Short mmCIF file of C-alpha atoms in Angstrom, two decimals:
data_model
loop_
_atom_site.label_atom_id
_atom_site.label_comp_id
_atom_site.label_asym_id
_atom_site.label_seq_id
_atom_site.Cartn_x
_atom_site.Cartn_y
_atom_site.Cartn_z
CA UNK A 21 15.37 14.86 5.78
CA UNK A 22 15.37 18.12 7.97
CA UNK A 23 17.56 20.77 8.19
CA UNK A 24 18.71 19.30 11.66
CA UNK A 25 19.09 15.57 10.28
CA UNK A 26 21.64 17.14 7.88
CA UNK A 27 23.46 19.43 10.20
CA UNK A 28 24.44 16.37 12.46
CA UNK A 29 25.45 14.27 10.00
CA UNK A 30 27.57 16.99 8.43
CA UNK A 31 29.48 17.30 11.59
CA UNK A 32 29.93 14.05 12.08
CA UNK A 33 31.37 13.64 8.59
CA UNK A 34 33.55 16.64 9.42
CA UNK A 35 34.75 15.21 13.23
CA UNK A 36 35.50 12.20 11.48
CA UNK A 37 38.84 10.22 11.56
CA UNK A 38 38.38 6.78 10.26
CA UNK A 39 34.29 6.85 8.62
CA UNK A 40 33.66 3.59 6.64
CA UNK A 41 30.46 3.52 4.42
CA UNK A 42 28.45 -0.29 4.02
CA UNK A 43 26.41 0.05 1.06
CA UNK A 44 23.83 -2.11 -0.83
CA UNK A 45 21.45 -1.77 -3.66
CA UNK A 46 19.96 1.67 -2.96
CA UNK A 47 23.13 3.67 -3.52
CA UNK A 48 23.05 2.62 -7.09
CA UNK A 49 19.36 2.79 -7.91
CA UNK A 50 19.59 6.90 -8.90
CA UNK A 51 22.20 5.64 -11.21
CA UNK A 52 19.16 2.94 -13.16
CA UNK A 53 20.26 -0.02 -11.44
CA UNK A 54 17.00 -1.80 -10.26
CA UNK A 55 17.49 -3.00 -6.77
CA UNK A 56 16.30 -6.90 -5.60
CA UNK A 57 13.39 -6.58 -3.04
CA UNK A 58 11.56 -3.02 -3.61
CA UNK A 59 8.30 -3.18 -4.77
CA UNK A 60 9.80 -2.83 -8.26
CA UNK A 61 12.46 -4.90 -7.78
CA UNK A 62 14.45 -7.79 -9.74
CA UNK A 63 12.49 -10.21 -7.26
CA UNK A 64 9.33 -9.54 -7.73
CA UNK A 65 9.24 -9.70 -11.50
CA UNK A 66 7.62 -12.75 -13.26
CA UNK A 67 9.61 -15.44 -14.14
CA UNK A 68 9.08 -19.36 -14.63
CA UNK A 69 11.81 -19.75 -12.47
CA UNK A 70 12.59 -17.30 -9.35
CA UNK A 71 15.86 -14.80 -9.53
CA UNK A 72 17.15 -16.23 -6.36
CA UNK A 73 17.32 -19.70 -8.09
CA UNK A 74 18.56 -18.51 -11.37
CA UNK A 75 21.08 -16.74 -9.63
CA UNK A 76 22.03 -19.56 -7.67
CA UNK A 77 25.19 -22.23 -8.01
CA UNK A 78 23.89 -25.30 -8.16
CA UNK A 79 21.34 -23.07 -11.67
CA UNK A 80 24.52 -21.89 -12.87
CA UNK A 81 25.94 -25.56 -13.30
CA UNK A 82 22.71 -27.52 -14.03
CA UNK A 83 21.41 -24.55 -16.97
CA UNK A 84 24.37 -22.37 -17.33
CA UNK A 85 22.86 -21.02 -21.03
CA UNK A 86 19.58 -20.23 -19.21
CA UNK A 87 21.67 -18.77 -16.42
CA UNK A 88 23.32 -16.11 -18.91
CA UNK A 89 20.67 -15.42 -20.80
CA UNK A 90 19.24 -13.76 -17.63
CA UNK A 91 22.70 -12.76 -16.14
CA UNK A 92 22.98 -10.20 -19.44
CA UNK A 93 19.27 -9.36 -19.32
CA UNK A 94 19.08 -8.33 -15.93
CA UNK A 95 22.71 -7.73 -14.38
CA UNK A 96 24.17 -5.98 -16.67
CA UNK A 97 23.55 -2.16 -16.82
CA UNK A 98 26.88 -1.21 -18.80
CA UNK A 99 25.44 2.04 -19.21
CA UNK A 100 25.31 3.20 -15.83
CA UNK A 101 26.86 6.31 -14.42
CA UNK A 102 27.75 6.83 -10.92
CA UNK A 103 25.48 9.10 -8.91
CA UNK A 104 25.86 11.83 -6.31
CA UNK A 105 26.48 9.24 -3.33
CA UNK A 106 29.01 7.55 -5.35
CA UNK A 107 31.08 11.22 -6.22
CA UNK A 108 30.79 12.11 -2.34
CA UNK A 109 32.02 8.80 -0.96
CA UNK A 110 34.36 9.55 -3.70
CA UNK A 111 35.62 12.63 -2.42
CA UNK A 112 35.58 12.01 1.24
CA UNK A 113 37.92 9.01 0.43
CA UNK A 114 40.46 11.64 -1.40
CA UNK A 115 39.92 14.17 1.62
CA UNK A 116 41.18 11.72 3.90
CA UNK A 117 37.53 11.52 6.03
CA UNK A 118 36.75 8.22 4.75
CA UNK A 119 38.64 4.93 5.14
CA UNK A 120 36.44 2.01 3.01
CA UNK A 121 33.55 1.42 1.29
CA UNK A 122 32.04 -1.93 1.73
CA UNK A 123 29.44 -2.86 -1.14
CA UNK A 124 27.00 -5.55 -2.04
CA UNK A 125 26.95 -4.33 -5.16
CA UNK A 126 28.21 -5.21 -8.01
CA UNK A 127 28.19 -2.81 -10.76
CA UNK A 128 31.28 -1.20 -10.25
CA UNK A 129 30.20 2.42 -10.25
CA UNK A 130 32.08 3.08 -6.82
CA UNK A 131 35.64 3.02 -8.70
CA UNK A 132 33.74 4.57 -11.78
CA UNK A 133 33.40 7.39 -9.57
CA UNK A 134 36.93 7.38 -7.99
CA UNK A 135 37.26 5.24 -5.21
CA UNK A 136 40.29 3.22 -4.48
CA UNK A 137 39.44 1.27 -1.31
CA UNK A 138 36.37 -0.82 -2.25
CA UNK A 139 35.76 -3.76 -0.88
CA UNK A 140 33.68 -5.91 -3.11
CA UNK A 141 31.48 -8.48 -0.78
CA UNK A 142 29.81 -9.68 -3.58
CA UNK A 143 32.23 -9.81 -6.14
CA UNK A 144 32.05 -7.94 -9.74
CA UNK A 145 30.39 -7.81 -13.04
CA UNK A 146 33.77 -6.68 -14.65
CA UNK A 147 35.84 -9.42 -13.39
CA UNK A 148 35.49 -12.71 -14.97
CA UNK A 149 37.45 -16.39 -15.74
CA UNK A 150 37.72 -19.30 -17.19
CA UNK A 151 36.92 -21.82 -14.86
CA UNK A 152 39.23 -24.35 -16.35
CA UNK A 153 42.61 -22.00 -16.83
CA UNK A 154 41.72 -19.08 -14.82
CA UNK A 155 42.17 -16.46 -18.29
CA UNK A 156 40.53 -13.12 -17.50
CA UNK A 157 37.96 -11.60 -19.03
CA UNK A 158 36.34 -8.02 -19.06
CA UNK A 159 32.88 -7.31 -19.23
CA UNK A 160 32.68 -6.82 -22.51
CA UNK A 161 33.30 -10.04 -23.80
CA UNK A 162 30.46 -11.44 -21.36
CA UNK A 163 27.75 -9.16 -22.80
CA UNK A 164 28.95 -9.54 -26.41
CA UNK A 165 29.25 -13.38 -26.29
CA UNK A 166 26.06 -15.41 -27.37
CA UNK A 167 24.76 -18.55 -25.13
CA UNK A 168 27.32 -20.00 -23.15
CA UNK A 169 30.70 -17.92 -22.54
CA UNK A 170 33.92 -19.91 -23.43
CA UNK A 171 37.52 -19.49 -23.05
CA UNK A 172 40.27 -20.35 -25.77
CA UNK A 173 41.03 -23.27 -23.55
CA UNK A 174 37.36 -24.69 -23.39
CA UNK A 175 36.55 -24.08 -20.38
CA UNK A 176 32.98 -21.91 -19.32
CA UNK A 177 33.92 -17.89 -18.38
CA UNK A 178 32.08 -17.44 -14.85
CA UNK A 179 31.46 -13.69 -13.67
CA UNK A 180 33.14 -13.20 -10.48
CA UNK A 181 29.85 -12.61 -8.91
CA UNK A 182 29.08 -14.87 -5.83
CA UNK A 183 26.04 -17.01 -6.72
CA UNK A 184 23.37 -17.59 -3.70
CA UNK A 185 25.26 -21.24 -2.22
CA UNK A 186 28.63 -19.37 -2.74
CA UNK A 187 30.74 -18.12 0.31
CA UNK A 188 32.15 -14.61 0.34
CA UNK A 189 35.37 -14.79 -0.44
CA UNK A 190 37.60 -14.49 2.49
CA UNK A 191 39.76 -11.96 1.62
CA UNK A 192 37.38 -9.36 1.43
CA UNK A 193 35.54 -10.69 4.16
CA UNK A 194 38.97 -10.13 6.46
CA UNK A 195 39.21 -6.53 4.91
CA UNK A 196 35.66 -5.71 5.77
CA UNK A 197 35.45 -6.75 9.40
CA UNK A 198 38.74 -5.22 10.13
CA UNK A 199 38.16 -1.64 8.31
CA UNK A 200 34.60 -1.99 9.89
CA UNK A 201 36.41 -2.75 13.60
CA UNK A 202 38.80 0.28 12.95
CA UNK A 203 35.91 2.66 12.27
CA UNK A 204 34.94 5.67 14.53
CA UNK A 205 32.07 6.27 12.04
CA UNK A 206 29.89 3.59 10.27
CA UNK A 207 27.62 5.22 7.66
CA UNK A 208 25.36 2.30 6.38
CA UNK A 209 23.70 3.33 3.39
CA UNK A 210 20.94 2.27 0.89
CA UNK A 211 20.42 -1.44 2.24
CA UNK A 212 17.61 -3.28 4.58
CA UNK A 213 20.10 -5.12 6.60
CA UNK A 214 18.28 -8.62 5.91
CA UNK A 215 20.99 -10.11 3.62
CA UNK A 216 23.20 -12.18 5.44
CA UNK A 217 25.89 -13.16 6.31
CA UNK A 218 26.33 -9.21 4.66
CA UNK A 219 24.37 -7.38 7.69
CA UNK A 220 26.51 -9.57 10.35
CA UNK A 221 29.20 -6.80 9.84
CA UNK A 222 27.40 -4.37 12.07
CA UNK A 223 28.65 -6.32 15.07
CA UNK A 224 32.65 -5.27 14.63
CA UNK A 225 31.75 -2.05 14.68
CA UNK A 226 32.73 -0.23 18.17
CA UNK A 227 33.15 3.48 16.99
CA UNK A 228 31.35 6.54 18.26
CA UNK A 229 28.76 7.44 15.35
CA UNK A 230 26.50 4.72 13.93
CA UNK A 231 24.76 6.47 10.93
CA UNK A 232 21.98 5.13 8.86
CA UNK A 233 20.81 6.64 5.23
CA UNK A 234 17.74 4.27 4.10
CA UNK A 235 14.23 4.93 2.62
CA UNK A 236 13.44 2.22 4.75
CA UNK A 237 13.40 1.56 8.43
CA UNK A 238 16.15 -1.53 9.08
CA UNK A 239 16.62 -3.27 12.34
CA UNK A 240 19.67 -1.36 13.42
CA UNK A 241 17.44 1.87 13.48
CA UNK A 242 17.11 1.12 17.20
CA UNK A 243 20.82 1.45 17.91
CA UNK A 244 21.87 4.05 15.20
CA UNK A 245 22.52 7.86 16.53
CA UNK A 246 21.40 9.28 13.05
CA UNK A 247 18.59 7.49 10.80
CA UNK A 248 17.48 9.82 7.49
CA UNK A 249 15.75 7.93 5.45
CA UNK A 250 15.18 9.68 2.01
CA UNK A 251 17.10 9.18 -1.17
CA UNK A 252 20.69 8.61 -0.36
CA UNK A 253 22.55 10.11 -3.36
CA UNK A 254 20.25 13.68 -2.78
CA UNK A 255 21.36 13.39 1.39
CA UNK A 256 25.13 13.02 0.54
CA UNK A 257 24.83 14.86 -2.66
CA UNK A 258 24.02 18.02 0.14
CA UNK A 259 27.55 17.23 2.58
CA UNK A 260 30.55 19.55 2.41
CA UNK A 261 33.49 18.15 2.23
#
């Protein structure tokens, strides 16, 4: 990042009267929170079975112990603190500048930080229920429970997470595409664009300032007017509000 790179994207940060930010795994790796499909990612680690299977619906039902004994290993990083990206989008939001954030993730560390409008594609770690009477459940109780998580009722506790064969659930999905369409700044931020039906999103967007923050290249680098790719919480953690 350049002194010129952040000059622009300060003053379109400061022109700006809608900005939504689209996040994904990146903007919460400063914070610990290993990403899926870095070099050191979740993906690539050893296991008999692959992540993307564990983590899957059809896993979940057939070898739902096996499922959370990874789920608490590997999702869970109650420990985490929200970093520099998270306090700026933070801020903006307060200031007025921006609108949303849209996030894959699903740690939570966006409303640690202080935002109110989050709009959870993927679901959350700290909301969970009984899939038999619908009882909620914090976090807490899913990483302090052993084996299988159950309800008073019986029934199995499911984290609110959407499992690979899920759908994203509609609601947010409406929210999303319609704070996206309302946009006259899109900052996309620590994600490769590769996850659908996620990346789709890009297509509502018919604002001014298309503005991309990744340590990788992503295939909307071709249509973006600002691509810095370098550590996203250190490149917002530099913006004036």
């Amino acid at each position: 990042m350049n002194t010129e790179q952040l000059e622009k994207l300060q003053n379109i940060i400061k022109g700006a009267k809608k900005a939504v930010f689209f996040g994904g795994a990146g903007v919460s790796t400063e914070s610990g929170i290993p990403d899926f499909r870095s070099v050191d990612g979740l993906y690539h680690l050893k296991y008999d079975v692959p992540p993307e299977q564990i983590l899957s619906h059809s896993y979940f039902l057939k070898h739902t112990e096996k499922f959370f004994g990874f789920y608490r290993d590997k999702m869970l990083y109650l420990s985490a603190e929200p970093n520099q990206a998270h306090m700026k989008l933070a801020e903006l939001e307060k200031k007025g500048i921006l609108s949303a954030v849209v996030t894959q993730n699903i740690d939570g560390l966006h409303q640690l930080a202080g935002s109110r409008k989050v709009y959870e594609l993927h679901g959350s770690v700290h909301r969970n229920y009984c899939m038999r009477c619908g009882k909620a459940f914090n976090v807490k109780f899913i990483a302090e429970s052993e084996k299988i998580p159950h309800c008073e009722c019986g029934g199995i506790v499911k984290p609110d997470v959407v499992l690979y064969e899920e759908s994203l659930p509609d609601k947010t999905v409406e929210q999303t595409v319609r704070a996206i369409a309302e946009a006259d700044v899109l900052i996309i931020g620590g994600t490769s664009l590769n996850v659908y039906p996620a990346a789709g999103f890009l297509r509502y967007f018919n604002g001014k300032h298309l503005i991309i923050l990744n340590r990788d290249a992503t295939p909307a680098d071709n249509i973006a007017e600002l691509c810095i790719r370098d550590n996203i919480a250190e490149v917002l953690g530099k913006i004036e509000s």
